[in-house]
PDB file of C-alpha atoms in Angstrom:
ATOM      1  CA  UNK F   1       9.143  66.596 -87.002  1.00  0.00           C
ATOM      2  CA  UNK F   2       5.440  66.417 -88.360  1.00  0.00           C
ATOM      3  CA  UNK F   3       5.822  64.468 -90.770  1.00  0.00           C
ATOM      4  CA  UNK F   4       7.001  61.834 -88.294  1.00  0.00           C
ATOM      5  CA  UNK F   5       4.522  62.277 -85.907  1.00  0.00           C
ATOM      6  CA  UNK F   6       2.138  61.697 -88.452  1.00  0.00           C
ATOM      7  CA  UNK F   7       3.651  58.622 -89.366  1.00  0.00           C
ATOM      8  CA  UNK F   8       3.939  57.473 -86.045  1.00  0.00           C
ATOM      9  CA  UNK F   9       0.225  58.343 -85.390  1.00  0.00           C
ATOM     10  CA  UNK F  10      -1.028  56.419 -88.654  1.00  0.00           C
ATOM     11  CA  UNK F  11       1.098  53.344 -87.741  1.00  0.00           C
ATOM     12  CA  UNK F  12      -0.415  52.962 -84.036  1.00  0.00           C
ATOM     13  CA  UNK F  13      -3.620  54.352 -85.299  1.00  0.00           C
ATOM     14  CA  UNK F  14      -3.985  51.258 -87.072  1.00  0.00           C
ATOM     15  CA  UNK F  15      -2.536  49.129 -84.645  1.00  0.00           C
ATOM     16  CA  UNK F  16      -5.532  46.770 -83.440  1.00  0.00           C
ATOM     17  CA  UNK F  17      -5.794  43.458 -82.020  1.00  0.00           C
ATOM     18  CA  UNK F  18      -4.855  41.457 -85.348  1.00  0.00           C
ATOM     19  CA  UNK F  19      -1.883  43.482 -85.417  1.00  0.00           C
ATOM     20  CA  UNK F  20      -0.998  42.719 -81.884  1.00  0.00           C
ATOM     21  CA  UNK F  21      -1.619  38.410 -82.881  1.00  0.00           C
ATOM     22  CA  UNK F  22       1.126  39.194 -85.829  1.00  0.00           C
ATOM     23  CA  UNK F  23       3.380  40.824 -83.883  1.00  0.00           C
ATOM     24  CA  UNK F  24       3.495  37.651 -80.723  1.00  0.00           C
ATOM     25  CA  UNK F  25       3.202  35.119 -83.373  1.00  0.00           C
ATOM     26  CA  UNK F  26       6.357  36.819 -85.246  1.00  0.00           C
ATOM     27  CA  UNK F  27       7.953  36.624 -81.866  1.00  0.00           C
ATOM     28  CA  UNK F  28       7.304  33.375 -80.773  1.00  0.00           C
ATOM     29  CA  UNK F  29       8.514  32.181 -84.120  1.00  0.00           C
ATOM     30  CA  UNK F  30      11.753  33.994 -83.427  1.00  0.00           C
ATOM     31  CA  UNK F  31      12.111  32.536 -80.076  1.00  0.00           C
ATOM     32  CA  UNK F  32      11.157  28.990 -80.617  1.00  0.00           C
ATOM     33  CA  UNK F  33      13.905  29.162 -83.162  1.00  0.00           C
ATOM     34  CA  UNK F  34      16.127  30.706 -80.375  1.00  0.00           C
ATOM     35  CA  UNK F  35      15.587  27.607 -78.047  1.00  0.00           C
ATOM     36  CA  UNK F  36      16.008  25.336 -80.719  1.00  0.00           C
ATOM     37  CA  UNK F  37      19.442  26.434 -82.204  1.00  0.00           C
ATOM     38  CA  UNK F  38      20.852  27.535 -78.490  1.00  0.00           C
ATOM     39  CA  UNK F  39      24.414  25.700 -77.850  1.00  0.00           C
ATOM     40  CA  UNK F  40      24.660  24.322 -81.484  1.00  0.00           C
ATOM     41  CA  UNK F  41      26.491  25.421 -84.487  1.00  0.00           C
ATOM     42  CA  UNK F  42      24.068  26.389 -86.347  1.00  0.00           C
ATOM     43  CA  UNK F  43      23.730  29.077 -83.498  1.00  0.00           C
ATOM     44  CA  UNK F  44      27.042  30.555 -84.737  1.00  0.00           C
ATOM     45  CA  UNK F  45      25.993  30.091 -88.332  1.00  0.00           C
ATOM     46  CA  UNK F  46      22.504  32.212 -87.606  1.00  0.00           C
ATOM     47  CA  UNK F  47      24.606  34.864 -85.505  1.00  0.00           C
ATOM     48  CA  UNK F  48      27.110  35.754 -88.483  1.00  0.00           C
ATOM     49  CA  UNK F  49      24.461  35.900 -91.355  1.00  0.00           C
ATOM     50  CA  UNK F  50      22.648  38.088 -88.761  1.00  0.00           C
ATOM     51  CA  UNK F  51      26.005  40.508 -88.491  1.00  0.00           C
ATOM     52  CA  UNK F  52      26.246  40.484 -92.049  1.00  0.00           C
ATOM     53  CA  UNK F  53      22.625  41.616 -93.181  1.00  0.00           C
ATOM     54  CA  UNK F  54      22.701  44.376 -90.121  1.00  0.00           C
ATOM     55  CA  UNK F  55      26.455  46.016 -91.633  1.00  0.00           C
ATOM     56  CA  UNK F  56      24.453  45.508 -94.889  1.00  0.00           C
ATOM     57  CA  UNK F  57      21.977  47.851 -93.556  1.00  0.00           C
ATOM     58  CA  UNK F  58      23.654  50.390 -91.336  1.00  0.00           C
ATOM     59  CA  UNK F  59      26.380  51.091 -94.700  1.00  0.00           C
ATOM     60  CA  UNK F  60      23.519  50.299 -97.395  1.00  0.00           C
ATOM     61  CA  UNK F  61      21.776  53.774 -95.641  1.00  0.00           C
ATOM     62  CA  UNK F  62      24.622  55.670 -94.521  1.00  0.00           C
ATOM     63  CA  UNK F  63      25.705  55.637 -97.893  1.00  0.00           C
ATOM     64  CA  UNK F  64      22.661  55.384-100.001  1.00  0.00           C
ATOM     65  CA  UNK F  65      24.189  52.378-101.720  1.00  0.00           C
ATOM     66  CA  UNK F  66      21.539  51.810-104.433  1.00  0.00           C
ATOM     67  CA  UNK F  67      22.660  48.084-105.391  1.00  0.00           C
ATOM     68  CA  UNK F  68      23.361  46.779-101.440  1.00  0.00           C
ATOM     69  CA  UNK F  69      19.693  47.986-100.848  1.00  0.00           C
ATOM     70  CA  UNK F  70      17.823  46.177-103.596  1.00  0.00           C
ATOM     71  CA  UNK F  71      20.117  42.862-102.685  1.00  0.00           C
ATOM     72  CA  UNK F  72      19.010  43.283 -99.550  1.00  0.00           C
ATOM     73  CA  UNK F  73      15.322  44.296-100.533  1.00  0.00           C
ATOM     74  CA  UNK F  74      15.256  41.047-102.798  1.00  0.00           C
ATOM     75  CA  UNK F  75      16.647  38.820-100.860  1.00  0.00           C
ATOM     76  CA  UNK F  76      14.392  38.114 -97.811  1.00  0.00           C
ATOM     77  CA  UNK F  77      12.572  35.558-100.025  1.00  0.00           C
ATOM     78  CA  UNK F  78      15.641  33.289-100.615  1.00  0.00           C
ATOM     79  CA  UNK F  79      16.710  33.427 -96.521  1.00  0.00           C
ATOM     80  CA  UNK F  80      13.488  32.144 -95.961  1.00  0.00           C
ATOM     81  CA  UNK F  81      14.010  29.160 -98.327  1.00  0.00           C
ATOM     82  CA  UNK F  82      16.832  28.543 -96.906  1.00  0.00           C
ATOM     83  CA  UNK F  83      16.399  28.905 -92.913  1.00  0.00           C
ATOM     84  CA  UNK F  84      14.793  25.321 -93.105  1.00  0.00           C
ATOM     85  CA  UNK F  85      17.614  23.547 -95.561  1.00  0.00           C
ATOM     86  CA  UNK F  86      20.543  25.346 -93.118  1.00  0.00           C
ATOM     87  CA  UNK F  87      18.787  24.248 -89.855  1.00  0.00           C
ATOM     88  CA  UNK F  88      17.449  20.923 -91.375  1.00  0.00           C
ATOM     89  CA  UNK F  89      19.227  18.594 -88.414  1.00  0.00           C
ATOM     90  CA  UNK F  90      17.889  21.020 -85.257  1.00  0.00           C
ATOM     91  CA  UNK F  91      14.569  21.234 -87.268  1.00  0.00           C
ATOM     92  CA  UNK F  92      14.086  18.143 -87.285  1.00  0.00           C
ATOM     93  CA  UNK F  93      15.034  17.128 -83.745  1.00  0.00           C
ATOM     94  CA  UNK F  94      12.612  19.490 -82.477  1.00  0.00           C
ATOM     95  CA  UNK F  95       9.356  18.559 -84.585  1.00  0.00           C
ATOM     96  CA  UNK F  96      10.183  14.791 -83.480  1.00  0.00           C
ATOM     97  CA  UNK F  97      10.212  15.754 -80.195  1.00  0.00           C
ATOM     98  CA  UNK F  98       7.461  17.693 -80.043  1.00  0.00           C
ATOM     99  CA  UNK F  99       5.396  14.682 -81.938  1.00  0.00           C
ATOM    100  CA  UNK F 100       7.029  12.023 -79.434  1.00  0.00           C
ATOM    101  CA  UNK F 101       6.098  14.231 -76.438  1.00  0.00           C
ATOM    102  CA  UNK F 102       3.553  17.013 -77.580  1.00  0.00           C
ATOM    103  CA  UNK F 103       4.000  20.730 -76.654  1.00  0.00           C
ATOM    104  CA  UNK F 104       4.285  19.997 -73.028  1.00  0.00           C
ATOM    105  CA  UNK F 105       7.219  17.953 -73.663  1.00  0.00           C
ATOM    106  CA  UNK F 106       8.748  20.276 -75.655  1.00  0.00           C
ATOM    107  CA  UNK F 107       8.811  22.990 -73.439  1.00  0.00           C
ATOM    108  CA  UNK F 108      10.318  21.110 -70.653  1.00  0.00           C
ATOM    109  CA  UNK F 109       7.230  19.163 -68.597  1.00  0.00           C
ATOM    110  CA  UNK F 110       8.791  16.748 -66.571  1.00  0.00           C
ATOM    111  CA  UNK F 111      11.721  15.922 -68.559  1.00  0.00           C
ATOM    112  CA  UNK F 112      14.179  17.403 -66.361  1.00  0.00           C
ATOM    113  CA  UNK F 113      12.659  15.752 -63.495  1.00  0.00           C
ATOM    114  CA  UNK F 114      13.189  12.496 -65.686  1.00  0.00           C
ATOM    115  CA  UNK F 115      16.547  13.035 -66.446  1.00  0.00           C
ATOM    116  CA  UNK F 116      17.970  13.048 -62.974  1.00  0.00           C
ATOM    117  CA  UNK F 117      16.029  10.197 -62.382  1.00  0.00           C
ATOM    118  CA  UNK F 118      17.857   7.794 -64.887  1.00  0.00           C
ATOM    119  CA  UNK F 119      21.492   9.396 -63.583  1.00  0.00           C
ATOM    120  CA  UNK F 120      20.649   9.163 -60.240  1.00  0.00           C
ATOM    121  CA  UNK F 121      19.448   5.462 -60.401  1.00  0.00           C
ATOM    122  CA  UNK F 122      22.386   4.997 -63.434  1.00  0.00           C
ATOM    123  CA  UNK F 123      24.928   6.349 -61.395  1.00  0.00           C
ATOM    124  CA  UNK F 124      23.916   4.250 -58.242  1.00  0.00           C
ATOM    125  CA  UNK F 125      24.362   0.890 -60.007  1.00  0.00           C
ATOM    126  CA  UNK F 126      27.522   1.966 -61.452  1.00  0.00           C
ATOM    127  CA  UNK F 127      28.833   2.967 -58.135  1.00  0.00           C
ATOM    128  CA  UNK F 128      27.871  -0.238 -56.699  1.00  0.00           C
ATOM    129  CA  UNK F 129      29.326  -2.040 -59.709  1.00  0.00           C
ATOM    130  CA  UNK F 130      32.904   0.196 -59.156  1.00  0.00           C
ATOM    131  CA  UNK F 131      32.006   0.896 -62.904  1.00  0.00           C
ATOM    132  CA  UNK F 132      33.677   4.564 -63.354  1.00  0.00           C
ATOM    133  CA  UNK F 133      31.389   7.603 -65.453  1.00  0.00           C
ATOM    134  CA  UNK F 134      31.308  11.132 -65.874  1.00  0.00           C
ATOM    135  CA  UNK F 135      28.026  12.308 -67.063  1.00  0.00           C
ATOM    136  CA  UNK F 136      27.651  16.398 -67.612  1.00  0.00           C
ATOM    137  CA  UNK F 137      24.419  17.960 -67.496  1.00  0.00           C
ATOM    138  CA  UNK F 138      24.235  20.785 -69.970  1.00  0.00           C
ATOM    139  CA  UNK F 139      22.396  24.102 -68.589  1.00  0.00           C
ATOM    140  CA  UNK F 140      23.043  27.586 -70.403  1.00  0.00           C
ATOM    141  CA  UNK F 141      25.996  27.397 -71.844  1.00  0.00           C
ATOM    142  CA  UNK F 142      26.304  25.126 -75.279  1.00  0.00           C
ATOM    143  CA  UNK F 143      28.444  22.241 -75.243  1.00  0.00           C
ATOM    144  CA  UNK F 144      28.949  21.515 -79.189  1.00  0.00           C
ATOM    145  CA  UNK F 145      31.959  22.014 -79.501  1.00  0.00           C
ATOM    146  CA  UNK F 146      32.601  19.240 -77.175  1.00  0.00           C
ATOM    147  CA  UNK F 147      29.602  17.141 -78.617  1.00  0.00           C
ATOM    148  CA  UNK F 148      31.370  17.113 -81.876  1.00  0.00           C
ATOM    149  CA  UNK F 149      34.440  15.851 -80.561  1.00  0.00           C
ATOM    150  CA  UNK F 150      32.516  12.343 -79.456  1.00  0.00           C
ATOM    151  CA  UNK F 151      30.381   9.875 -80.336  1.00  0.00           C
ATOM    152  CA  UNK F 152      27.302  11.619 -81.328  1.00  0.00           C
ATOM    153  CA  UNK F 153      24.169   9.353 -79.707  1.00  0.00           C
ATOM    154  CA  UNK F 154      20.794  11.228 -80.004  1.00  0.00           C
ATOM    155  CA  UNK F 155      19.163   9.357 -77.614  1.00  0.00           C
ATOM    156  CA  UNK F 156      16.024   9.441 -74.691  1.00  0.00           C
ATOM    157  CA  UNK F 157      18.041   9.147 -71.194  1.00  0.00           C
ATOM    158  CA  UNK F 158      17.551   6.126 -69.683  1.00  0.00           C
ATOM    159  CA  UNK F 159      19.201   4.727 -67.029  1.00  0.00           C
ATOM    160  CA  UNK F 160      20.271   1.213 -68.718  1.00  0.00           C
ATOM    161  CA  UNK F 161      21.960   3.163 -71.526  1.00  0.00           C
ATOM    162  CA  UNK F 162      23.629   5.220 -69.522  1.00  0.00           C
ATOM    163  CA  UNK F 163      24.868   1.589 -67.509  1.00  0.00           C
ATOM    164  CA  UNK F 164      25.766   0.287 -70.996  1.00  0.00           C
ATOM    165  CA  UNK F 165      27.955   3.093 -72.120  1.00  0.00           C
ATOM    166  CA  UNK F 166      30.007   2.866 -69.065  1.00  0.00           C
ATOM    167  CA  UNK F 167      30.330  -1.031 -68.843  1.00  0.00           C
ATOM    168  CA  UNK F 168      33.800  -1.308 -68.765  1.00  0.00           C
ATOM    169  CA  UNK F 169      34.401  -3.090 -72.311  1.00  0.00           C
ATOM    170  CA  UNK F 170      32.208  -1.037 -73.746  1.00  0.00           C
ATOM    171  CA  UNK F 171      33.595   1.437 -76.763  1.00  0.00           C
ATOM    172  CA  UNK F 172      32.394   3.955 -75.047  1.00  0.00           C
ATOM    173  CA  UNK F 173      33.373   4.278 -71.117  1.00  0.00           C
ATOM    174  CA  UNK F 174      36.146   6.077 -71.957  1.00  0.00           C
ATOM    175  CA  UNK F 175      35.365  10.044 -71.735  1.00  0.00           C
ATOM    176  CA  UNK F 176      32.143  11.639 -70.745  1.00  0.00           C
ATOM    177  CA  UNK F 177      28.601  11.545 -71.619  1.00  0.00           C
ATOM    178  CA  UNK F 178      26.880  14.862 -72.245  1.00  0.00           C
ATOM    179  CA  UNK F 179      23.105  15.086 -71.739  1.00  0.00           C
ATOM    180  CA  UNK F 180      21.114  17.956 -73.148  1.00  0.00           C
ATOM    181  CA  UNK F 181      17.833  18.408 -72.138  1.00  0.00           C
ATOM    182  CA  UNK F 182      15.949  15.027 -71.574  1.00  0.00           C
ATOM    183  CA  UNK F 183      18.559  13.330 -74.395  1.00  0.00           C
ATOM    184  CA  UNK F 184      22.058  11.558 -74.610  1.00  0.00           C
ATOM    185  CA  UNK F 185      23.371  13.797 -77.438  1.00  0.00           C
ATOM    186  CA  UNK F 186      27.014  12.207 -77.136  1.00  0.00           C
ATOM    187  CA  UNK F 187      29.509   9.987 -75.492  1.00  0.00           C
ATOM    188  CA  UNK F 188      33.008   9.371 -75.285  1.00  0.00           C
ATOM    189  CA  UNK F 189      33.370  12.819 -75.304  1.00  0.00           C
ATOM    190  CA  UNK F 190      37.167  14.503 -73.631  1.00  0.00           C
ATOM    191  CA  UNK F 191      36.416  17.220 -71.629  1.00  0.00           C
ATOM    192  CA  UNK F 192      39.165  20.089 -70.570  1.00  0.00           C
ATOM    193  CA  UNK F 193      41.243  19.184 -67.098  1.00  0.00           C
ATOM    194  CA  UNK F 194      41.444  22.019 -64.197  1.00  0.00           C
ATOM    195  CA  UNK F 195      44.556  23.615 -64.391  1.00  0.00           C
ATOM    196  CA  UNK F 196      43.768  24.724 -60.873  1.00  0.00           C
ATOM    197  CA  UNK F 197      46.782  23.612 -58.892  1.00  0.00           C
ATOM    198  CA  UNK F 198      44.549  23.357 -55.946  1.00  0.00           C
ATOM    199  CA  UNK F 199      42.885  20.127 -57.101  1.00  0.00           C
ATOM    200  CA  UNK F 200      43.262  17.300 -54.560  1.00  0.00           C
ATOM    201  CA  UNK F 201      46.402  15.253 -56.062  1.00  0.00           C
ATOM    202  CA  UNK F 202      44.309  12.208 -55.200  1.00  0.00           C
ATOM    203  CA  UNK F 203      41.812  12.911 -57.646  1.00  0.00           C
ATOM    204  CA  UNK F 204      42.117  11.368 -61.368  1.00  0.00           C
ATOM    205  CA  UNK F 205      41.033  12.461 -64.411  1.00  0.00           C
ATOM    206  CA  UNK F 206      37.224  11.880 -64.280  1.00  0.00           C
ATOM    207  CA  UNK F 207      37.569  14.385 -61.331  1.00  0.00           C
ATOM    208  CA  UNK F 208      39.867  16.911 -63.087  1.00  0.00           C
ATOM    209  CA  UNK F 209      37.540  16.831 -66.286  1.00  0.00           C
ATOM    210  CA  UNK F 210      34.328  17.002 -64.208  1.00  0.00           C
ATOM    211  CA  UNK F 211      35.869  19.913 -62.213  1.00  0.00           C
ATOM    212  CA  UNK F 212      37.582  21.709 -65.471  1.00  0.00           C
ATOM    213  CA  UNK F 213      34.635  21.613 -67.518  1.00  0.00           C
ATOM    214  CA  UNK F 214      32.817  23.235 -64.432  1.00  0.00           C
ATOM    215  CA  UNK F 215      34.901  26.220 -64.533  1.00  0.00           C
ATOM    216  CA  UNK F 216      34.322  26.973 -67.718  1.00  0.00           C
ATOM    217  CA  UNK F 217      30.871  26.450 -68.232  1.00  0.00           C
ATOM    218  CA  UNK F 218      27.686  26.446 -65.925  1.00  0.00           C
ATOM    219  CA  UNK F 219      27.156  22.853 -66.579  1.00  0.00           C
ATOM    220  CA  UNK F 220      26.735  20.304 -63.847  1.00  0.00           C
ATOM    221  CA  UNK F 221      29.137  16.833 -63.755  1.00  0.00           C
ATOM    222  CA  UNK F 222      28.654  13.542 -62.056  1.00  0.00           C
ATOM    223  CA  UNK F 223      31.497  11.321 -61.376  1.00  0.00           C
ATOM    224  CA  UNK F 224      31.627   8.107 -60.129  1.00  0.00           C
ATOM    225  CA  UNK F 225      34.947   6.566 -59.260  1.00  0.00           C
ATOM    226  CA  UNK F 226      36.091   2.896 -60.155  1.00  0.00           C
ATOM    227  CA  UNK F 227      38.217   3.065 -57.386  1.00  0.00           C
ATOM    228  CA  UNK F 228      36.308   3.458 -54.596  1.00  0.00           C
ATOM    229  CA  UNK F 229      32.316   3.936 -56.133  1.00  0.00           C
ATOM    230  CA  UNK F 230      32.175   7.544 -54.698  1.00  0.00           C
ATOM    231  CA  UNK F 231      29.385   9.520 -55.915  1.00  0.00           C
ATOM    232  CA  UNK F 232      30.335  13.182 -56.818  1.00  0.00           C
ATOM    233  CA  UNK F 233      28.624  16.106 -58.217  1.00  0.00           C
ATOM    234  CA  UNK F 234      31.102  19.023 -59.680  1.00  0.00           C
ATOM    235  CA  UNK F 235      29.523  22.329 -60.092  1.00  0.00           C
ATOM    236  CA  UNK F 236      31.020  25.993 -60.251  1.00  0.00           C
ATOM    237  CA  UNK F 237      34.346  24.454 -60.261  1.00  0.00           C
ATOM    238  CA  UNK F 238      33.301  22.821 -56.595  1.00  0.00           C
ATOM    239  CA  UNK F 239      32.619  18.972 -55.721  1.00  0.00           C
ATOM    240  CA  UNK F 240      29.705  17.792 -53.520  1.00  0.00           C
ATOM    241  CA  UNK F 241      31.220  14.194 -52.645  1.00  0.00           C
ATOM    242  CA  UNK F 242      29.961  11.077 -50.930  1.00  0.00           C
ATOM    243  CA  UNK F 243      26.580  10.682 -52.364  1.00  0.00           C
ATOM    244  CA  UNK F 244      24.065   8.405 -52.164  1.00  0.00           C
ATOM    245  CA  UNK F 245      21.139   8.019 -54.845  1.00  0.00           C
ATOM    246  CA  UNK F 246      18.650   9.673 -52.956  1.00  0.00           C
ATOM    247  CA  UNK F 247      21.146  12.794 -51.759  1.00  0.00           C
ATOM    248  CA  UNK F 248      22.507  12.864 -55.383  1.00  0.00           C
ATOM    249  CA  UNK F 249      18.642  13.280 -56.776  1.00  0.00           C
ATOM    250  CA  UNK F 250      18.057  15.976 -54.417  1.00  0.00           C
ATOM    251  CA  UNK F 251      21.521  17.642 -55.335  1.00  0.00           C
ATOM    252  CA  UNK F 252      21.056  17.882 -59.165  1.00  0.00           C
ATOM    253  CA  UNK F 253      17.219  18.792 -58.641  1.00  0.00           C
ATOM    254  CA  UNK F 254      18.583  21.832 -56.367  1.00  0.00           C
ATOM    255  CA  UNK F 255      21.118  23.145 -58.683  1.00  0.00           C
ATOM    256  CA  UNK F 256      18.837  23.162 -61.850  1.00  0.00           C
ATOM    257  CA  UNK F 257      16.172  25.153 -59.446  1.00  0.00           C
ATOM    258  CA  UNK F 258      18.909  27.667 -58.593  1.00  0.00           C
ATOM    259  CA  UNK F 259      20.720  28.571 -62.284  1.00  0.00           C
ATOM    260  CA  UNK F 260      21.803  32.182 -62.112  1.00  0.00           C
ATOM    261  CA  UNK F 261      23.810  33.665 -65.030  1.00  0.00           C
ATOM    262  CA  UNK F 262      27.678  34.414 -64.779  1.00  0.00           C
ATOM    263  CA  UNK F 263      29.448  37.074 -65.841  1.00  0.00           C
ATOM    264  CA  UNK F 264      32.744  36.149 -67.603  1.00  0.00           C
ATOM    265  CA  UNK F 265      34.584  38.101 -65.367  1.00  0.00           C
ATOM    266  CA  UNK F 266      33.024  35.788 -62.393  1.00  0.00           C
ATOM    267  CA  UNK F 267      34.212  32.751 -64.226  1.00  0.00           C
ATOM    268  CA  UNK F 268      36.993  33.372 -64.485  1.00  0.00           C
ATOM    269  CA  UNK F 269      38.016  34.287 -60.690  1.00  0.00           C
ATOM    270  CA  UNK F 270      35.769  31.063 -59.504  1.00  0.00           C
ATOM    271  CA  UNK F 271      38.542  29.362 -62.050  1.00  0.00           C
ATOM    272  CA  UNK F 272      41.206  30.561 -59.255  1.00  0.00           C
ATOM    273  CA  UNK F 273      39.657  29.376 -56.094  1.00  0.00           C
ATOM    274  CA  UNK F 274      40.382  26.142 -54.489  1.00  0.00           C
ATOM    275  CA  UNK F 275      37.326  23.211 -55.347  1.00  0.00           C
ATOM    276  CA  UNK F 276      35.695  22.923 -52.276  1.00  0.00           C
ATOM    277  CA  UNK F 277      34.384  19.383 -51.242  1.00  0.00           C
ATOM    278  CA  UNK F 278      31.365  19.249 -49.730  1.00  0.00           C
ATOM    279  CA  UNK F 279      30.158  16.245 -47.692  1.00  0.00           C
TER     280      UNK F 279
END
């Protein structure tokens, strides 16, 4: 028990300010890499090699595995070779960003505010033009597995793209568009109906999708039906109908000032209840 007191008290003896910079810059790197790989494969990619170095570790000391421990000793150099050629793509979308929009941009500024700007003004020509869309808003939860089913786009929001996608000869306008951030990272995109049996049989499938792909994630989806150029937001598996551009602004801007975290367990029983329509 000395022993490691001692070598407790010589490690935070020497603890100073320069040691405090290391340890925030270390972190900072770890988190910036965090935001950047959030909702994309790669995610999944960093998670397993993660899994695999920790077992490595726990079993490389249990055991006093000789071998395991100098692999794992010698190989720190080669991860960090390769972290940059594995996460070239989200790398790279990041630094352009950040050079297109400097580190205000980059961690979030206005570009929010932006984004539900172009939909709102999108969506309100469309509706006037009875031109059907489904846009989804991506919050928490990662959409790439979705993303990867479309048309991958990679582009700034703006609300004449977004009225271009959905023109109705357009390659596109069929399935949704998925905005991430202050980007159009795919269209065309075919999203998971409710199975909830409670859906309004008058609804059609840009409903259903919108409200489906609600339940499952905490994402937020804008419909706009040919039929009738009814605004609606779906959210939680609910539908706020009937909106106007102005109302719809001041919908989206309340939801993404009032994201709370779900369990799965709450998911899944908002799944069961009937979609509520709110007017």
């Amino acid at each position: 028990m000395s022993g490691f007191t001692q070598a407790i008290n010589t490690t935070f003896g020497r603890f100073d300010l320069r040691s405090l910079l290391d340890v925030l810059i270390i972190a900072l790197i770890f988190y910036w890499l965090l935001v950047v790989l959030r909702g994309t494969t790669a995610m999944a990619l960093l998670r397993g090699i993660v899994i695999i170095f920790l077992l490595a570790f726990l079993l490389s000391n249990l055991f006093e595995l000789t071998m395991v421990s100098w692999i794992l000793r010698n190989s720190f150099p080669a991860i960090l070779v390769a972290i940059p050629i594995l996460f070239q793509p989200e790398l790279r979308r990041t630094l352009e960003r950040i050079g297109r929009t400097g580190i205000r941009g980059w961690l979030g500024g206005s570009a929010m505010d932006n984004t539900i700007n172009m939909a709102a003004r999108a969506c309100a020509n469309l509706a006037e033009r009875r031109h059907g869309a489904l846009i989804v808003l991506q919050r928490g939860t990662g959409l790439q597995d979705y993303v990867e089913a479309g048309v991958q786009i990679d582009a700034v929001v703006s609300s004449q793209l977004l009225e271009s996608i959905f023109y109705p000869n357009s390659a596109l306008h069929d399935g949704a568009v998925i905005i991430r951030g202050d980007r159009i990272i795919a269209a065309s995109c075919f999203l998971p109906l409710s199975e909830n049996p409670s859906v309004d049989y008058r609804w059609g499938t840009r409903h259903r999708a919108a409200i489906g792909i609600t339940e499952l994630t905490d994402a937020i989806a804008i419909v706009v039906s040919e039929e009738t150029g009814n605004i609606s937001v779906a959210h939680n598996g609910r539908v706020i109908s009937r909106l106007d551009e102005t109302r719809l602004r001041h919908v989206l801007t309340n939801l993404y000032g009032a994201q709370e975290p779900e369990t799965p367990g709450q998911r899944h029983d908002r799944h069961r209840e009937t979609p509520r329509v709110e007017r």
